[in-house]
XYZ file of C-alpha atoms in Angstrom:
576
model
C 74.391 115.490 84.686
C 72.652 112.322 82.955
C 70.352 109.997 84.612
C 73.321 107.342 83.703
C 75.564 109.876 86.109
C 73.152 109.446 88.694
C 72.826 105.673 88.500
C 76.216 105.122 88.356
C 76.271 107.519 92.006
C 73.746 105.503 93.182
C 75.615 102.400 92.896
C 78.908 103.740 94.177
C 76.838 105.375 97.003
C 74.938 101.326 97.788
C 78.416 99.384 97.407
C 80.307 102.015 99.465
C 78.118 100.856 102.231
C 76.968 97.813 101.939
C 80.683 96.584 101.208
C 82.214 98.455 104.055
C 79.836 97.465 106.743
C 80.822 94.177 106.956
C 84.163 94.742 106.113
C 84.603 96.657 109.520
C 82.931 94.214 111.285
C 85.913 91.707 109.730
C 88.195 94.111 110.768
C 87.470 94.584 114.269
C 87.024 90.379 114.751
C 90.471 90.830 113.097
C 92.302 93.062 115.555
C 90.230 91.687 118.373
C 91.843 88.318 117.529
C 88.911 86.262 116.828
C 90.450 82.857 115.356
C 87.459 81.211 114.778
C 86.141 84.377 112.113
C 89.575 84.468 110.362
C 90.756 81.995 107.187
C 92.993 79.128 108.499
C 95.154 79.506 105.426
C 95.892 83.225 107.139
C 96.111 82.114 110.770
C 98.761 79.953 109.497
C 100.994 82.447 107.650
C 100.461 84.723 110.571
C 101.889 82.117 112.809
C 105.004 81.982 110.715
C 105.570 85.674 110.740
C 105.632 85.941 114.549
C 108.110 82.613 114.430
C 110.575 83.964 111.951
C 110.719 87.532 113.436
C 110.864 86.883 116.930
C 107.547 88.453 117.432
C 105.636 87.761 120.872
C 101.856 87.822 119.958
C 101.042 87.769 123.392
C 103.130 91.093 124.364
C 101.388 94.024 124.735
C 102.605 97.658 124.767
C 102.114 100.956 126.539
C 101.608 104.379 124.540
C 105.159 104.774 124.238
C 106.808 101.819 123.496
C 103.771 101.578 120.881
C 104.297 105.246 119.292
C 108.400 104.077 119.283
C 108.046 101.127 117.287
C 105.772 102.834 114.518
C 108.109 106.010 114.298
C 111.334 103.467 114.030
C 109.416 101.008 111.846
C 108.373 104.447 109.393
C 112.171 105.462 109.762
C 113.422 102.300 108.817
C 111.239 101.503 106.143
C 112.484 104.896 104.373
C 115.839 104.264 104.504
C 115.589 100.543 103.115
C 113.508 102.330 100.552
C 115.874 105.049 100.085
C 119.027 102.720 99.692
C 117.035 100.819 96.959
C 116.342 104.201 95.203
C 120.117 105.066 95.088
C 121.190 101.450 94.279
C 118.645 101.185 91.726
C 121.287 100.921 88.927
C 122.743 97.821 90.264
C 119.357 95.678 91.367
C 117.681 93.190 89.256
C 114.922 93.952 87.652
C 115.942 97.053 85.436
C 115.027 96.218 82.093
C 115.403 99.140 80.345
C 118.756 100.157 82.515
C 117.323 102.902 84.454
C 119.808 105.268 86.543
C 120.126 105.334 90.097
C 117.478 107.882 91.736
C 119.210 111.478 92.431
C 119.670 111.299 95.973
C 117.355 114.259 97.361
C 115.069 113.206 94.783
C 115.346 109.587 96.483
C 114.821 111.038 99.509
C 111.785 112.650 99.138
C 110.540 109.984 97.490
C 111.255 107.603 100.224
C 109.914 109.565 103.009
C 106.534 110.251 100.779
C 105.843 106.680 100.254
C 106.878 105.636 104.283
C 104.992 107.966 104.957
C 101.414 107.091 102.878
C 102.010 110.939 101.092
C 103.159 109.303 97.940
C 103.792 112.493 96.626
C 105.813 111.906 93.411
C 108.015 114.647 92.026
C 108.592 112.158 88.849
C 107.157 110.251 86.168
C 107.602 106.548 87.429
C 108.109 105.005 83.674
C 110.998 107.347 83.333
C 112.967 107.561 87.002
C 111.933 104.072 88.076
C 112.855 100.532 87.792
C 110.714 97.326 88.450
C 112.581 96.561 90.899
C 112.455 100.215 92.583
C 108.498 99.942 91.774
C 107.493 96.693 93.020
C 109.848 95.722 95.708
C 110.518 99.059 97.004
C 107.152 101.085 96.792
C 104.507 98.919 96.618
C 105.791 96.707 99.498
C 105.723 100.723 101.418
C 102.157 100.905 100.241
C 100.925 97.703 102.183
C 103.639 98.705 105.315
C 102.902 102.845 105.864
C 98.597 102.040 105.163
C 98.715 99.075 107.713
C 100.678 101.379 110.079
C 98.467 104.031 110.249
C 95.521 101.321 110.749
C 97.702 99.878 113.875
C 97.699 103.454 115.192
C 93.971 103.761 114.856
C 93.482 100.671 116.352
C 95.630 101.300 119.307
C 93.337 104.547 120.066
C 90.480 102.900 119.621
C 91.699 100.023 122.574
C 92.447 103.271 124.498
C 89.375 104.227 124.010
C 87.603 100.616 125.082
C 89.302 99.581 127.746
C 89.406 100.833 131.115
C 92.160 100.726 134.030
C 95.073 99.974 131.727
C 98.341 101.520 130.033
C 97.720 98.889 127.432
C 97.238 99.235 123.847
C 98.596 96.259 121.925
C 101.512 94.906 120.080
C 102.570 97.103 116.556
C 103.819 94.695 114.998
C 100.579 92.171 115.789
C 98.124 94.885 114.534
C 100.740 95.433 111.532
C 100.944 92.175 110.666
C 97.267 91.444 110.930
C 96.295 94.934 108.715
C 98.469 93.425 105.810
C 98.034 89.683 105.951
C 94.422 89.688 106.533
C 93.107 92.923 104.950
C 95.314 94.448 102.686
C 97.125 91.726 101.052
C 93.213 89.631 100.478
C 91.915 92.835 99.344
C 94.462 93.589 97.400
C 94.548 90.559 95.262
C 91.281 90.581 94.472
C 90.642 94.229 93.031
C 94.421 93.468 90.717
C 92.521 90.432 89.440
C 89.462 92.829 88.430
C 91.871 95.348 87.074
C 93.881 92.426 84.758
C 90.695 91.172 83.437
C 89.862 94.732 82.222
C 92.685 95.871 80.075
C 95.327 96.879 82.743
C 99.205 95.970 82.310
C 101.128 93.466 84.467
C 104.131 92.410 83.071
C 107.856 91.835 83.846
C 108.903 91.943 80.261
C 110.302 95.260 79.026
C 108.976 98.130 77.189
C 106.545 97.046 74.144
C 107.999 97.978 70.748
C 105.679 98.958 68.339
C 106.321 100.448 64.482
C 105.152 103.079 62.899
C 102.567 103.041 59.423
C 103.987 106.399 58.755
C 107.492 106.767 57.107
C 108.180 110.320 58.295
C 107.981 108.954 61.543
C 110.703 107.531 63.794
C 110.627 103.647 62.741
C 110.063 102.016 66.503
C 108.341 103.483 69.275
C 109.012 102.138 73.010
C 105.620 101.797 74.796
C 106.387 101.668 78.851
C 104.694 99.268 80.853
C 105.413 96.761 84.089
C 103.801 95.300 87.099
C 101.036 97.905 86.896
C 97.812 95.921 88.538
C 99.425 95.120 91.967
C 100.859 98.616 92.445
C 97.303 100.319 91.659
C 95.099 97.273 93.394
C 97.010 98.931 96.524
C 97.598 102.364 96.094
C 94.101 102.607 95.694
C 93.255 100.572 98.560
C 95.732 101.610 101.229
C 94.952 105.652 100.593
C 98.567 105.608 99.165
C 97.834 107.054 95.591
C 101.480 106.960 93.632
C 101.046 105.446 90.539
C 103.265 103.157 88.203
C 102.969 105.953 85.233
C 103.276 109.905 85.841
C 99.960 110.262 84.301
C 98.587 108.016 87.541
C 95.585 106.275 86.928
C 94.500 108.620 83.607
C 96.587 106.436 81.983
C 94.883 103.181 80.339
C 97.632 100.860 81.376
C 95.982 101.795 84.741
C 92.828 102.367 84.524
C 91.634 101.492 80.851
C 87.650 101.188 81.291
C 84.999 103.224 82.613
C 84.808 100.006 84.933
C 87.766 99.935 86.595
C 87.390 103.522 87.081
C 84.193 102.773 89.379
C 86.176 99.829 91.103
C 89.209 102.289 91.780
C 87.058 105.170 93.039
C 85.168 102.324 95.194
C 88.948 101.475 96.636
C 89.440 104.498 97.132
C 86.563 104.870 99.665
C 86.214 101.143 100.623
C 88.633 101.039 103.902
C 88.176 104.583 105.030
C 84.482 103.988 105.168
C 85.170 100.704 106.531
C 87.247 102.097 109.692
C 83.959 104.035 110.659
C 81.899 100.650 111.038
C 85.448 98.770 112.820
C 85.361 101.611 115.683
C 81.229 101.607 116.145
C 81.841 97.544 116.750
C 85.116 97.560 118.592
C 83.408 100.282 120.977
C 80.336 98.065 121.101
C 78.308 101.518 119.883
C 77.156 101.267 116.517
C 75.767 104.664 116.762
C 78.752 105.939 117.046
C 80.289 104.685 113.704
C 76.672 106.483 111.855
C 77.319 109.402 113.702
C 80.911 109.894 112.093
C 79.858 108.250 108.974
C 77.114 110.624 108.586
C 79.331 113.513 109.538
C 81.596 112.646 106.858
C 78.986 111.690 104.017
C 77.710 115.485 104.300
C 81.179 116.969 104.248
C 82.366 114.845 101.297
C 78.984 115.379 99.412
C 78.646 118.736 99.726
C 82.144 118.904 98.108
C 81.735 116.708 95.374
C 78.596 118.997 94.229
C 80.778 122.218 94.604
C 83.175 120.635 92.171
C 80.827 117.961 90.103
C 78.611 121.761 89.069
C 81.594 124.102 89.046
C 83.327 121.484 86.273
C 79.982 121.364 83.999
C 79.435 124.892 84.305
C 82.607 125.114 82.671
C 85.311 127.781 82.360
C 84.201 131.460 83.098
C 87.340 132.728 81.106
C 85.722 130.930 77.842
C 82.316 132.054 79.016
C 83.383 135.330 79.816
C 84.582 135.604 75.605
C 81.094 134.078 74.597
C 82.112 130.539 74.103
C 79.456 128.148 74.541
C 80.181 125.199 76.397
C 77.181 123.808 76.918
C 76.448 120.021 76.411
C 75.439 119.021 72.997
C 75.572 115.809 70.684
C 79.096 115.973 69.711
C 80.296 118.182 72.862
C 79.795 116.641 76.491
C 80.110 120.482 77.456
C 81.407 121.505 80.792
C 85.276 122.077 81.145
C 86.482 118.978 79.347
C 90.383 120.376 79.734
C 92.793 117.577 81.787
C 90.029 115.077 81.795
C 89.568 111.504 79.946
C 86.659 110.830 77.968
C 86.522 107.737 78.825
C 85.751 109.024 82.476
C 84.076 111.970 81.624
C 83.849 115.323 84.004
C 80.768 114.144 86.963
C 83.427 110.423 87.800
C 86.633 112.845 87.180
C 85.226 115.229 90.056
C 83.890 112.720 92.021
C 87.314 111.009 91.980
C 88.813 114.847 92.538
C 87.007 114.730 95.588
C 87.694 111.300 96.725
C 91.045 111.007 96.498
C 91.715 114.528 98.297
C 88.916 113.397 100.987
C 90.892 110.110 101.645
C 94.540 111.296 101.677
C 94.869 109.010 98.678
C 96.278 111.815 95.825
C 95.937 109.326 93.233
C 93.819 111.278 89.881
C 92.032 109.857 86.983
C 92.294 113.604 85.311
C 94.825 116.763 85.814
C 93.570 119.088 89.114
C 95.880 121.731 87.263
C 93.050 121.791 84.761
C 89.922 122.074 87.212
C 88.525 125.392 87.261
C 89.102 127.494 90.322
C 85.899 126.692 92.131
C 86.202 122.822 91.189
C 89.842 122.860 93.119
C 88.849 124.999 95.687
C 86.782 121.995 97.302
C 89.436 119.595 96.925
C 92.068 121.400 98.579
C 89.520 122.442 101.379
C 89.052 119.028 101.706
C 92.512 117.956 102.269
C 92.876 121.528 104.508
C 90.441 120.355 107.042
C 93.052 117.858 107.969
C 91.905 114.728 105.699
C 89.336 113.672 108.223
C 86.029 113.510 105.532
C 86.992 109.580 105.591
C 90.859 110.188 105.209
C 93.602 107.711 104.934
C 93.480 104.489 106.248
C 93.434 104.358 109.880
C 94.739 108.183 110.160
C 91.322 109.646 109.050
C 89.685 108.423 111.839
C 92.011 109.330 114.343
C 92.354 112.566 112.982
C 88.468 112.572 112.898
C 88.518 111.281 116.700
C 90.344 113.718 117.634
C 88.497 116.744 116.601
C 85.782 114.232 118.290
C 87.275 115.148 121.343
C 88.049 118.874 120.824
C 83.984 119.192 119.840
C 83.008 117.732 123.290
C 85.683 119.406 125.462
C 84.046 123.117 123.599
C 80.496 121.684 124.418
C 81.192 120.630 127.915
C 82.638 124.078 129.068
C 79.879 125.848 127.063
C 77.291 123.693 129.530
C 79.590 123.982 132.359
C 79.815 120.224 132.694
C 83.097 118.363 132.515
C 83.636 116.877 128.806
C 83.349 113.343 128.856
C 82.918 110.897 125.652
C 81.664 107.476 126.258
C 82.239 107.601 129.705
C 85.730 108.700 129.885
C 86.389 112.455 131.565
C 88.555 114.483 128.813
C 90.984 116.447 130.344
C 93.696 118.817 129.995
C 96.107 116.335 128.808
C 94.010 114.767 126.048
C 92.774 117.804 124.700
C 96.333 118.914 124.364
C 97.346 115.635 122.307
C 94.135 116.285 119.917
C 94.941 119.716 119.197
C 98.719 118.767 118.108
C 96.850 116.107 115.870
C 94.547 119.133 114.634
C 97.164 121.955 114.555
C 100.053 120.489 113.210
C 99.620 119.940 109.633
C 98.021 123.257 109.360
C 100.821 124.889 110.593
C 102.966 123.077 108.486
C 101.033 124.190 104.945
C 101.244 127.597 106.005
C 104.796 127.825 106.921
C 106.123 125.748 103.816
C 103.610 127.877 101.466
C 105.062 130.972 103.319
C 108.575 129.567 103.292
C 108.325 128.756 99.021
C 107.219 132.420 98.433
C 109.676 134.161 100.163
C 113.054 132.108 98.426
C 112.975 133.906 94.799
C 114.653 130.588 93.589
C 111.784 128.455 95.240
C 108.686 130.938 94.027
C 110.686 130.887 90.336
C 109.601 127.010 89.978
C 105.777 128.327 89.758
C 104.782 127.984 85.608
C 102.505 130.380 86.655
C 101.804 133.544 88.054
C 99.173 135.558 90.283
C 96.644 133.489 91.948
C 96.832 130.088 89.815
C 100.566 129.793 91.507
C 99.807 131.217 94.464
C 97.441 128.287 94.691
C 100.195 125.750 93.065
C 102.510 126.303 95.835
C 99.806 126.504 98.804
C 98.246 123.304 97.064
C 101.921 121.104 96.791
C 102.622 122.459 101.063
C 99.102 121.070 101.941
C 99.324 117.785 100.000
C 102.516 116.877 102.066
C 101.603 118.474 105.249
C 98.840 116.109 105.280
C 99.762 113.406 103.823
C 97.774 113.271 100.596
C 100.542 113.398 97.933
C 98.273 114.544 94.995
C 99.477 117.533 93.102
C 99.075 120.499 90.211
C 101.395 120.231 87.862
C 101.964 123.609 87.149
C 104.906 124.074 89.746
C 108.189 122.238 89.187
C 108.734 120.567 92.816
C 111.988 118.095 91.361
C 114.349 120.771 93.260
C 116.662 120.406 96.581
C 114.450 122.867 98.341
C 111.129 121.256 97.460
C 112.293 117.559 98.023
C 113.948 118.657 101.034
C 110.750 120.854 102.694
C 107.925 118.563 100.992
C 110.059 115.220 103.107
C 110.492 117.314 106.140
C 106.423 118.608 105.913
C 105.639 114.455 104.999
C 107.451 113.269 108.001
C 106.489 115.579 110.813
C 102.811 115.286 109.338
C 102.575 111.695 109.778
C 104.719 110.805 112.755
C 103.704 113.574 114.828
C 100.051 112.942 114.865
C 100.141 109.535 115.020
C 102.497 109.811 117.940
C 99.749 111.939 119.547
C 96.602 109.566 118.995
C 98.876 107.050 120.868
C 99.541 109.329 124.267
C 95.590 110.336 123.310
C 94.582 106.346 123.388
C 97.157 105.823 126.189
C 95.338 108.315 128.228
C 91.815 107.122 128.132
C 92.832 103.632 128.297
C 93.800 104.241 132.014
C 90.825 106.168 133.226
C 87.813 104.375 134.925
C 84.244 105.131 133.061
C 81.965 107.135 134.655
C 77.646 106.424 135.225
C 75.760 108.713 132.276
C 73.892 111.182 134.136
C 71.156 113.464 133.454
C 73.678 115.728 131.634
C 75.598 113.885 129.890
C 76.716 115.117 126.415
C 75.003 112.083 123.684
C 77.432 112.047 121.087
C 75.989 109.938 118.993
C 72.783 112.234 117.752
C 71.742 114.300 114.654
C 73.228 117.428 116.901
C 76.044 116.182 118.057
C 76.682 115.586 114.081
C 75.656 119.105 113.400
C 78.209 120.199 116.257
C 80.627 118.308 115.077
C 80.545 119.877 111.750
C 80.520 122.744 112.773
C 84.102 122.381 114.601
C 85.680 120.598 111.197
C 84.470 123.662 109.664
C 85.110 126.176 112.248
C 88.659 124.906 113.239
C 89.782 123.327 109.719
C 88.445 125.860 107.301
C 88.453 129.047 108.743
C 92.535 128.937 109.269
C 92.821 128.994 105.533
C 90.068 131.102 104.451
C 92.567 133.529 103.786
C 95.064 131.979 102.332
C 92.169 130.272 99.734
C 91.145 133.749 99.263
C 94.023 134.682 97.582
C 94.346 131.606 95.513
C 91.198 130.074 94.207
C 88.775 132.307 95.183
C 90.482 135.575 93.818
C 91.374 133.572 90.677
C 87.785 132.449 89.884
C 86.969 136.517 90.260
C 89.475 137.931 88.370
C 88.766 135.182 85.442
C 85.307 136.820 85.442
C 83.229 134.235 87.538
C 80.405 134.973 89.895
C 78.841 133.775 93.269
């Protein structure tokens, strides 16, 4: 790694923060309703929102009238999105005459992008019209992130407040996510990524014609409204892209520069959430507690990967290839990766986008050694809480928040309490569905895949490597990440049917959880600190907390890791 490596860390490390600290403090002035603290311009088109829909700002909900109106909102959005998918022949916008989506491929695609999975089981220039692209899945990008920031939001309130079955309005906190956040946010960065090189267009493919005779004449060069899909699928933790190569593709990210300002997107909101709970808590400690928590957890994986990807492959090394750096060689394992981006801001990106539940890639996991993927699928197998997707990171983090001080306070023999609220049977039951569930999910699907023969035949490869394809696609979707290795052919009723099952139990489930969680707390009276109270915003606390990510999250797949990754990087002759 280059000092120029390490500078450009540096900076992403500085902006990270000093960019998402005030951005949560927005945020939270945001949710809390602060008029005064938002743009007029905004206020205004708010305003109209609430009078064309119907919507009473002033309406608040309970848990379940709350957790009903996200899982019908998520189920409606997917069908509008599938009916646009199967009518896609027939809608404007269709340039280059694209066929209607197959309809369990349309399925899955619609769930995965309700959902914030975005898993794609396609190659968007090929299956998908403008149309189907920017209407249909970028408008899900802005809906599914600011639903699973309303969710977060709602626990957080149940967290606050005191006495009350209250947590909101949906569609308020909805509205608010996308017209103040999102949308803002979302403009900007497409406006960065224009200026650099990247494609936004509604004409139709570029022709271009070939110097060489022997050649066909014409070539057809795809391209489309690229910026404003990847401005938000970077920024909502969403992560399709416009092209099947995602964002290694320089219609999407053409310069070393926008690949900073997309891995900063990537990171920007989830960090952001941290600071927006500390201040809508009124702890700040808190939100460095987590933060800190999940700065170890994602750095520690970035250097597993970042060292196992300049090490290079052990099966060359094993055959005496040299891969070290030199002045015409950057070294390292340079297979699947740009040079443009180069192998330390392809890992860290690895890392990011499986730490964030955002799945976009700037380079092909299928190529990462088995070491460098083992820490990106660990990361996404903890349960996406190291930051995770917008809004359900947190809550997902929260809740193993919860679990950590319900262990401590039986080890002490007091009864678990977190900022002044008793934890009891009922909440610890709603944060271990949040935990458990997409765990058990992976492991079934992953179990389910292996034993169809006509499901395990789509692996393009065999032993551990597709062992690991299989367990890799079942944890993407289970948690909602929707990256992927491209070594296992997934465009197949049985995986478009499981994957859209394992996307929408993943998301609706949890999130349906956090709510009865948030509901909970929100009607229990605080309790005075005493002399044994549990602090849970110091150093060990963090340790603690750690401990449990690791303990609860990792452990349940160390075995199933040990036959993929780990017993691939043996058998390809690597070494501790």
């Amino acid at each position: 790694m280059t000092s120029a490596h390490l500078a450009e860390l540096l900076a992403l490390a500085v902006l990270v923060v000093v960019l998402g600290r005030p951005l949560g403090r927005y945020m939270a002035s945001v949710y809390d309703g602060n008029g005064r603290s938002l743009p007029w311009g905004l206020r205004s088109v708010e305003r109209a929102i609430y009078a064309v829909t119907g919507i009473d700002a002033e309406r608040e909900m309970g848990w379940r009238e709350y957790a009903r109106a996200m899982a019908v909102f998520t189920l409606a959005g997917a069908g509008i999105l599938y009916a646009m998918l199967r009518l896609q022949s027939y809608l404007p916008l269709n340039p280059t005459g694209t066929a209607s989506v197959r309809p369990w491929l349309a399925l899955n695609t619609a769930i995965s992008f309700a959902t914030n999975t975005n898993w794609q089981s396609y190659a968007g220039e090929q299956v998908m019209s403008y149309c189907s692209q920017a209407l249909g899945l970028t408008v899900q990008n802005f809906l599914s992130a600011a639903a699973g920031m309303a969710v977060l939001v709602a626990l957080i309130r149940g967290i606050r407040r005191t006495g009350t079955g209250l947590l909101g309005n949906f569609y308020v906190d909805l509205t608010r996510s996308v017209a103040y956040i999102l949308l803002p946010l979302a403009v900007l960065c497409s406006l960065l990524l224009i200026s650099q090189g990247a494609v936004q267009t509604w004409a139709g493919p570029a022709v271009a014609h070939q110097v060489d005779d022997t050649l066909a004449q014409t070539q057809r060069i795809a391209r489309g409204p690229v910026a404003s899909q990847v401005a938000i699928k970077q920024l909502g933790s969403n992560g399709g892209g416009f092209f099947g190569a995602n964002s290694a593709h320089p219609f999407e990210n053409p310069t070393p520069l926008t690949n900073f300002v997309e891995t900063l997107c990537i990171l920007l909101i989830p960090v952001a959430c941290c600071f927006l709970y500390g201040e809508m808590v009124g702890d700040r400690r808190q939100a460095w507690m987590l933060f800190g928590v999940m700065v170890l957890l994602y750095v520690t994986a970035a250097t597993v990967t970042v060292r196992a990807e300049l090490a290079g492959d052990p099966v060359l090394a094993s055959h005496g290839v040299s891969q070290a750096s030199a002045d015409l060689s950057p070294g390292g394992n340079m297979e699947g990766k740009e040079v443009r981006n180069g192998i330390v801001m392809s890992a860290v990106w690895a890392t990011a986008t499986t730490a964030t539940s955002n799945g976009s890639v700037n380079s092909m996991h299928a190529s990462y050694t088995p070491i460098g993927l083992m820490a990106p699928l660990l990361l996404m197998q903890v349960g996406e809480v190291v930051f995770g997707g917008v809004g359900s990171g947190l809550y997902g983090m929260l809740a193993i928040v919860v679990v950590a001080v319900f262990v401590a306070g039986l080890m002490i023999g007091r009864t678990p309490e977190y900022l002044g609220k008793k934890i009891g049977i009922f909440e610890t039951q709603m944060a271990s569905v949040i935990i458990l569930l997409p765990p058990v999910l992976v492991l079934a699907g992953t179990a389910l895949a292996l034993s169809i023969p006509s499901a395990a035949a789509a692996m393009h490869n065999s032993g551990p490597r597709g062992f690991t394809e299989v367990l890799y696609a079942f944890t993407s979707a289970g948690n909602n990440n929707g990256s992927a290795l491209a070594g296992l052919g997934t465009d197949t009723p049985f995986y478009n049917c499981t994957q859209a099952l394992a996307m929408l139990v993943g998301r609706i489930i949890p999130a349906v959880a956090a709510l009865a969680l948030g509901g909970a707390l929100a009607r229990k009276q605080p309790t005075r600190p005493g002399p044994g109270t549990l602090a849970t915003h110091t150093p060990l606390f963090a340790l603690w907390l750690v401990f449990i990510v690791l303990g609860v999250g990792a452990l349940t797949f160390l075995p199933a890791v040990s036959l993929g990754p780990l017993a691939e990087h043996f058998v390809s002759g690597g070494r501790w």
